[in-house]
Short mmCIF file of C-alpha atoms and ligand atoms in Angstrom, two decimals:
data_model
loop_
_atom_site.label_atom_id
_atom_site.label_comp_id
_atom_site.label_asym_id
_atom_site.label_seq_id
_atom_site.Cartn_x
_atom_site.Cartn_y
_atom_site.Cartn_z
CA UNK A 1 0.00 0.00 0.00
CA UNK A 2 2.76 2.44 0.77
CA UNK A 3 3.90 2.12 -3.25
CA UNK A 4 0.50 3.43 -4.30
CA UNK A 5 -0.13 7.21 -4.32
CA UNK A 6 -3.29 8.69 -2.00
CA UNK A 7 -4.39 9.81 1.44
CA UNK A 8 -3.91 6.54 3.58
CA UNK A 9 -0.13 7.65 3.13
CA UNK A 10 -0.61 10.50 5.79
CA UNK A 11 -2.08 8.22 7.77
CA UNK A 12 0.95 5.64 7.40
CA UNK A 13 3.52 8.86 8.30
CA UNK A 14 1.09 9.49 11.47
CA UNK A 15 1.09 6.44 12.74
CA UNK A 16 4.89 6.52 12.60
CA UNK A 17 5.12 9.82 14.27
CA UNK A 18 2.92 8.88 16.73
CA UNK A 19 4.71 5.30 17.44
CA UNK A 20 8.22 7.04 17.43
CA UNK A 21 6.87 9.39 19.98
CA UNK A 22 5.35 6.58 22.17
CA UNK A 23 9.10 4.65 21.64
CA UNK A 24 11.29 7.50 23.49
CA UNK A 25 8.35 8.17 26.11
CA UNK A 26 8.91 3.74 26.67
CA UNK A 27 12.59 4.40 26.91
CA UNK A 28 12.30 7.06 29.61
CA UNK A 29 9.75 4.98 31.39
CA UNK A 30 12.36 1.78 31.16
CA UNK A 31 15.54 3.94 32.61
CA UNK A 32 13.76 5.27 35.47
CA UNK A 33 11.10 2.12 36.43
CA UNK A 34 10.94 1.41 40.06
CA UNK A 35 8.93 -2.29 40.47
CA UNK A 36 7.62 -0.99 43.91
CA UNK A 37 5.89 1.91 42.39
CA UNK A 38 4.30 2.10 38.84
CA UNK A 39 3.44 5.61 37.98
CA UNK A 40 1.53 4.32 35.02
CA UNK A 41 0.14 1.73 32.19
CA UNK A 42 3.93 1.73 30.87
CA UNK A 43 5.36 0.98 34.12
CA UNK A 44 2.68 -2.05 34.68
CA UNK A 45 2.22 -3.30 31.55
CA UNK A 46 6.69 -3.41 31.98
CA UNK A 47 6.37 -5.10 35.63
CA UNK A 48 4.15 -7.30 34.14
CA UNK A 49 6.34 -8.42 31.06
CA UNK A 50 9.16 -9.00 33.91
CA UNK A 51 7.00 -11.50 35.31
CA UNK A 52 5.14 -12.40 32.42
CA UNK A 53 6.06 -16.31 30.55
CA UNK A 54 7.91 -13.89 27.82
CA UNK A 55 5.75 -12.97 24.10
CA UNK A 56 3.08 -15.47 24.23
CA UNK A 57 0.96 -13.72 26.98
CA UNK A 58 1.42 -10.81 24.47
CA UNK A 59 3.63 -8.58 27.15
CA UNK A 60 6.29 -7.32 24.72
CA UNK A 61 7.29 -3.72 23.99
CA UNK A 62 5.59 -3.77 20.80
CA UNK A 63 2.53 -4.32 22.10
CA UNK A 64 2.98 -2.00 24.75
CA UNK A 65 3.61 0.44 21.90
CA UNK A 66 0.25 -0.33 20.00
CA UNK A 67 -1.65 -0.47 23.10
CA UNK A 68 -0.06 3.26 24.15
CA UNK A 69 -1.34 4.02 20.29
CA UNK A 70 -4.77 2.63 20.70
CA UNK A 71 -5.51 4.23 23.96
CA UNK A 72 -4.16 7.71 22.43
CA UNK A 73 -6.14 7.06 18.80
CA UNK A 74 -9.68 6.06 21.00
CA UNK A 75 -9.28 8.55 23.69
CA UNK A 76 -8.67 11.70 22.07
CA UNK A 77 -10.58 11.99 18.94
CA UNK A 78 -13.67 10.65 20.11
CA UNK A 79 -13.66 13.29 23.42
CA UNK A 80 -12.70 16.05 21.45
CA UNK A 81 -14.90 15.59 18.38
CA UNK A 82 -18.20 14.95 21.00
CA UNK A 83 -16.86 18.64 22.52
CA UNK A 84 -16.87 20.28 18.78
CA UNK A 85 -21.09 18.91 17.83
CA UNK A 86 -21.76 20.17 21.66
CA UNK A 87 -20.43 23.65 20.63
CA UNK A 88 -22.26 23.53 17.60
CA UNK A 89 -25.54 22.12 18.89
CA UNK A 90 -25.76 24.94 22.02
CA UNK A 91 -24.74 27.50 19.69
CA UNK A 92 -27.48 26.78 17.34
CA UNK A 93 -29.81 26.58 19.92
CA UNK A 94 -29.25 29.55 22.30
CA UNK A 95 -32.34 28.77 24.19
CA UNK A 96 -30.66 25.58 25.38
CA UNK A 97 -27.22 27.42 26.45
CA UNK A 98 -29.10 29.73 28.39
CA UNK A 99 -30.62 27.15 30.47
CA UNK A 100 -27.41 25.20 30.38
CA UNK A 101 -25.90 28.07 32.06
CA UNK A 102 -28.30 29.48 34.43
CA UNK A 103 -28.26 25.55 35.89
CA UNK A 104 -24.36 26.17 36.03
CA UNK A 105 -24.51 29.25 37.16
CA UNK A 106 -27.21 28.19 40.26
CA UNK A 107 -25.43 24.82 41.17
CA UNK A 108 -21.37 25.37 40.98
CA UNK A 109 -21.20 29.10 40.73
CA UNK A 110 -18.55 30.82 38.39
CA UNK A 111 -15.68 30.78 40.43
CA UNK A 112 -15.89 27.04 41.48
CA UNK A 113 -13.79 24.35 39.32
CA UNK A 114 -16.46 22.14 38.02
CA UNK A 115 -16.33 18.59 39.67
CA UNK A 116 -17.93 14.90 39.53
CA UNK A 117 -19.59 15.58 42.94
CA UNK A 118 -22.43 18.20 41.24
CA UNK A 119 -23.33 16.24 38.27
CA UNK A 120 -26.40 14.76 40.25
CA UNK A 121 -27.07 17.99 41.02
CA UNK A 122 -26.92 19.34 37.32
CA UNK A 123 -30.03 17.43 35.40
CA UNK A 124 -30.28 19.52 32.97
CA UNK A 125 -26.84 19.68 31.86
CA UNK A 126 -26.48 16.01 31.80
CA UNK A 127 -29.31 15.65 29.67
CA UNK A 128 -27.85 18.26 27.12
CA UNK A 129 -24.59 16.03 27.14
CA UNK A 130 -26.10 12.74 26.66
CA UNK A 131 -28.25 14.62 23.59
CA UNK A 132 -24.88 15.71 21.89
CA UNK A 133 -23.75 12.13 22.20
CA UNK A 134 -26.96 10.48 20.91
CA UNK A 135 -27.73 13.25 18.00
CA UNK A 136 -23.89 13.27 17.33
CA UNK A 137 -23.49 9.67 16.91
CA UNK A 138 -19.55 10.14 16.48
CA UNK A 139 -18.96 6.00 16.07
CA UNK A 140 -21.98 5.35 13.73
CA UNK A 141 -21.08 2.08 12.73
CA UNK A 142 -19.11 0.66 15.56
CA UNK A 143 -16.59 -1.60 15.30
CA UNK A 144 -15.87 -4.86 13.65
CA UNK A 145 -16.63 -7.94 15.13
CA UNK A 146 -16.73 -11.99 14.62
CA UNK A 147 -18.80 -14.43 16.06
CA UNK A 148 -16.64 -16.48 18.56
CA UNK A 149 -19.26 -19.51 18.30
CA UNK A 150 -21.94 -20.86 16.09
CA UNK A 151 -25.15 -18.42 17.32
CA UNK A 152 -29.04 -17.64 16.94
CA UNK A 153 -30.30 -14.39 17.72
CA UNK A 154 -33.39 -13.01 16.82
CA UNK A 155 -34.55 -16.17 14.97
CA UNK A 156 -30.93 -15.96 12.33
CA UNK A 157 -28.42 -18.10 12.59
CA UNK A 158 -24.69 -16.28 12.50
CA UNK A 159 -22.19 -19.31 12.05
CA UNK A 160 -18.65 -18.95 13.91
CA UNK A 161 -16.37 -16.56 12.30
CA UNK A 162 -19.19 -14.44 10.48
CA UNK A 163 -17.56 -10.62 10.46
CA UNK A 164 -20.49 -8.65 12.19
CA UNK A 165 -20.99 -5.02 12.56
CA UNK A 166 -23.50 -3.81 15.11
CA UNK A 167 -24.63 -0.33 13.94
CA UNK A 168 -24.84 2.07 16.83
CA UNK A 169 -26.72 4.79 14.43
CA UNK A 170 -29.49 2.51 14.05
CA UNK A 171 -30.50 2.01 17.87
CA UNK A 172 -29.38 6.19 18.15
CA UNK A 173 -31.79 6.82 15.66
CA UNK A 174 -34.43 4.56 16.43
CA UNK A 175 -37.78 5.72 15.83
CA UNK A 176 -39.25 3.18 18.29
CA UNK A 177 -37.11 4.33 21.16
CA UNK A 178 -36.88 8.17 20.69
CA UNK A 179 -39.70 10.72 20.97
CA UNK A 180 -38.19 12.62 18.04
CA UNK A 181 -35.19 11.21 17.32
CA UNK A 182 -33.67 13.68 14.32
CA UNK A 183 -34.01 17.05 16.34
CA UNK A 184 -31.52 17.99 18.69
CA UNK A 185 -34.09 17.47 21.92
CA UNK A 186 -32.57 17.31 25.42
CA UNK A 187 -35.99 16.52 26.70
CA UNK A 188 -35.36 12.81 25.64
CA UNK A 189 -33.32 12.39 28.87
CA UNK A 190 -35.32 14.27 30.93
CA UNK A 191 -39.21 13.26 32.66
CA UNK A 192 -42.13 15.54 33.55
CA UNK A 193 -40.06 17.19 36.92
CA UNK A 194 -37.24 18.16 34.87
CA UNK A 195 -35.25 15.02 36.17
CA UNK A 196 -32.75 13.25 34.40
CA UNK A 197 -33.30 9.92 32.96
CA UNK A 198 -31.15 7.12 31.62
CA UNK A 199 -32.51 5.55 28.30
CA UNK A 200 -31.54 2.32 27.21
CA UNK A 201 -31.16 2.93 23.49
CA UNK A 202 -27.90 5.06 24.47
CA UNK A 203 -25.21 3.00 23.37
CA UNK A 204 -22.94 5.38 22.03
CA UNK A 205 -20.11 3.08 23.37
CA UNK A 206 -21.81 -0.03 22.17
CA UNK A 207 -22.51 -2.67 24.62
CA UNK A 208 -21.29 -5.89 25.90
CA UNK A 209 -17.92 -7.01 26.58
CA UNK A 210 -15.96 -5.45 24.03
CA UNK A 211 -18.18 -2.24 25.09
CA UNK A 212 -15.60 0.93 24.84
CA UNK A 213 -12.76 0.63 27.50
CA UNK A 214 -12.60 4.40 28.27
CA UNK A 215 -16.58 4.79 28.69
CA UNK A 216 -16.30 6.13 32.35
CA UNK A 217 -12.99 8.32 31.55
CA UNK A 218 -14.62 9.87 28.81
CA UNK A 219 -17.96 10.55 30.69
CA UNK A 220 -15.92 12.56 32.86
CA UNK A 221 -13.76 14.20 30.76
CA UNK A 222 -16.69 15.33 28.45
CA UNK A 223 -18.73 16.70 31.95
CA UNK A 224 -15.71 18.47 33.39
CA UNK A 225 -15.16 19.64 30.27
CA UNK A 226 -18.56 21.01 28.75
CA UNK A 227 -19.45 22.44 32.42
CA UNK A 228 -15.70 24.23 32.54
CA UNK A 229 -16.38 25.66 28.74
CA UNK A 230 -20.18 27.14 29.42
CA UNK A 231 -18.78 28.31 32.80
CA UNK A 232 -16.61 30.71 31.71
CA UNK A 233 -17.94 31.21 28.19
CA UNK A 234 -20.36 32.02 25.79
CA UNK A 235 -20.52 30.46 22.27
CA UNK A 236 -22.12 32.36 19.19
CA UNK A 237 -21.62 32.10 15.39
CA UNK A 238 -19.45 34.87 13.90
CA UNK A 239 -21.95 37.70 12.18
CA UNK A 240 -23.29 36.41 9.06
CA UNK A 241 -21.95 32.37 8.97
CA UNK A 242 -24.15 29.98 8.77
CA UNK A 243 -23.00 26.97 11.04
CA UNK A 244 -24.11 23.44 9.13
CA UNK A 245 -24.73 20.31 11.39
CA UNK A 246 -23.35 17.96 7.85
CA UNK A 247 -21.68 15.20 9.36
CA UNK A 248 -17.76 14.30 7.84
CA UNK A 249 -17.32 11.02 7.67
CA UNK A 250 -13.82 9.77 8.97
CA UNK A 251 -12.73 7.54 11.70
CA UNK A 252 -15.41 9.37 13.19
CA UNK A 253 -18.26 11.89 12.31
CA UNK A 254 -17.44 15.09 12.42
CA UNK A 255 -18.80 18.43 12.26
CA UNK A 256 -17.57 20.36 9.18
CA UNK A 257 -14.52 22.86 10.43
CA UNK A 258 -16.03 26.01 11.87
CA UNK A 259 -15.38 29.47 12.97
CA UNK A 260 -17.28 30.73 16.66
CA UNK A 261 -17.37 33.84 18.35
CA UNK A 262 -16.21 32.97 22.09
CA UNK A 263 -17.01 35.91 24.60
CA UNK A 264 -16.06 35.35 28.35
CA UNK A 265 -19.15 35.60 30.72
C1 LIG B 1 -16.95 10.26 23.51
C2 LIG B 1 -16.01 9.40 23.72
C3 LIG B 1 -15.96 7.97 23.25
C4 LIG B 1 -16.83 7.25 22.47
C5 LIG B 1 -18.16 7.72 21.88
C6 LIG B 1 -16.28 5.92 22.31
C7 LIG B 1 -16.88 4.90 21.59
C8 LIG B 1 -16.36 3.64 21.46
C9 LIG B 1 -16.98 2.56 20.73
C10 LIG B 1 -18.32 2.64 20.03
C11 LIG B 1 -16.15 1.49 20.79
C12 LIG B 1 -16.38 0.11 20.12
C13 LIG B 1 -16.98 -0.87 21.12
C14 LIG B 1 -17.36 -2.19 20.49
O1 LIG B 1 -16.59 -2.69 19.67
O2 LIG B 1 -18.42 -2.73 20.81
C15 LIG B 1 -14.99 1.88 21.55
C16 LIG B 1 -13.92 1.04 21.82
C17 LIG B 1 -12.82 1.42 22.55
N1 LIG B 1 -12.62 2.64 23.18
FE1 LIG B 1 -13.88 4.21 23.16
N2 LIG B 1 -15.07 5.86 22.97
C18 LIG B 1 -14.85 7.09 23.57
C19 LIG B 1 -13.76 7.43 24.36
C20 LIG B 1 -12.72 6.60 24.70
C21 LIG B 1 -11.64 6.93 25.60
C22 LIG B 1 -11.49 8.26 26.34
C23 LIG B 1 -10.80 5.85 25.63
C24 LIG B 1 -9.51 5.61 26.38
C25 LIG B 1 -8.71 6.47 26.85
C26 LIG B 1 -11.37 4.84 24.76
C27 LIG B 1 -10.80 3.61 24.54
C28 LIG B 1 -11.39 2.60 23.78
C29 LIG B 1 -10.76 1.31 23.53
C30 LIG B 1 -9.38 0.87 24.01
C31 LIG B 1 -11.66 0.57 22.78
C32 LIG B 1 -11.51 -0.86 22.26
C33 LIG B 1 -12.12 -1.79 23.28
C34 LIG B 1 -12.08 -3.26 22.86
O3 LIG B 1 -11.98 -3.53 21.68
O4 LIG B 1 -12.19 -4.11 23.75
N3 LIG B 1 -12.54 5.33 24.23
N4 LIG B 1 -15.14 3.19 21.95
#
């Protein structure tokens, strides 16, 4: 592939960049281990390759280097793009930052960091969140799978080793599960007292065992995040652009690049 011209060769160089970058960060982490105190995944996934039965139980250092990658290509993207649709979505609908912000404003204050402790206390603002996540539907079509054994479900038969993909957009999206499931409605995760409700059609980190490994990281980062931003901010679209909600398809959907006006409250 790396003989033919096109754009999976920036992706190639990336990855390199990327891995080389991970490589001296492993070498520092290898020159100043101490077994009696990890600091981090390098120094346990290292402790553990000391004591591991060598690269059958998969504990060598190029592993360690493609599990670094993974965690770095599945953590950041997905957290940051989920950030850019809930810029997007509260600046098109003003009415919704307002209320995002008086619930801020009422429950942690301006001067307070934000923290995990007031999320129960900040329905409203949860429900906005889980909206963005649902409506932006970042991983649309999951990730591949294969059957490990010969199974029925739902009446089909999927024999072992059948490649499956179990679409996230569809249950998002699902007319059967969502009051109104194309608008941008926070009111889907909220009931008649204004409390916040879980639904089980959000699976926008897909389900099961192989369900995403950084759900509860990224839960947090995205709440300490989006309270921190409409804290301190308000979000507007510069005079006279129109801001689109198209979707860019990638390794995951994006909103198209955009310009905001960002005024400190
Ligand atoms: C808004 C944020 C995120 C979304 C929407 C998301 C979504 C997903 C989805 C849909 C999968 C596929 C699950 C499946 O195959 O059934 C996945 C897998 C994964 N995610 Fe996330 N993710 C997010 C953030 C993160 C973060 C912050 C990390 C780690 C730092 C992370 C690490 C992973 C890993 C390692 C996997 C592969 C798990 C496996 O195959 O067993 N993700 N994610």
């Amino acid at each position: 592939m790396k003989h033919l011209p096109g754009r999976h060769n920036v992706l190639f160089r990336n990855y390199e960049f990327v891995s080389k970058f991970i490589r001296k960060n492993l070498d520092k982490h290898k020159a100043d281990l101490d077994s009696s105190n990890p600091q981090c995944y390098m120094d346990s996934f290292l402790i553990e390759k000391e004591n591991s039965h060598g690269p059958v139980e998969g504990f060598t250092e190029d592993n360690l280097v493609c599990c670094t990658l993974d965690l770095f290509t599945a953590g950041t993207e997905t957290t940051s793009t989920t950030l850019r649709w809930a810029l997007l979505y509260l600046i098109k609908h003003p009415e919704i930052q307002d209320k995002v912000q008086e619930e801020i404003d009422r429950v942690t204050g301006q001067t307070r960091q934000p923290c995990m402790a007031a999320r129960p206390n900040l329905p409203y603002t949860e429900a906005v969140l889980h909206e963005v996540q649902r409506r932006g539907d970042i991983v649309p079509l999951n990730r591949a799978r294969m059957a490990g054994k010969d199974t029925t479900l739902a009446g089909y038969f999927i024999p072992k080793g059948t490649m499956l993909m179990p679409i996230l957009h569809s249950v998002l999206f699902d007319e059967t599960e969502w009051e109104t499931p194309n608008s941008f409605n926070p009111e889907h995760f909220l009931d008649k007292e204004g409390k916040f409700v879980r639904r089980d059609a959000f699976l926008p980190f897909s389900a099961g065992k192989r369900v995403c490994l950084g759900e509860q990281l990224a839960k947090m980062e995205l709440f300490l995040f989006f309270v921190g931003l409409f804290q301190k901010f308000r979000f507007s679209a510069v005079e006279g652009a129109q801001l689109s909600t198209e979707r860019v398809v990638g390794v995951t959907l994006t909103p198209q690049p955009f310009k905001i006006y960002v005024k400190a409250r």
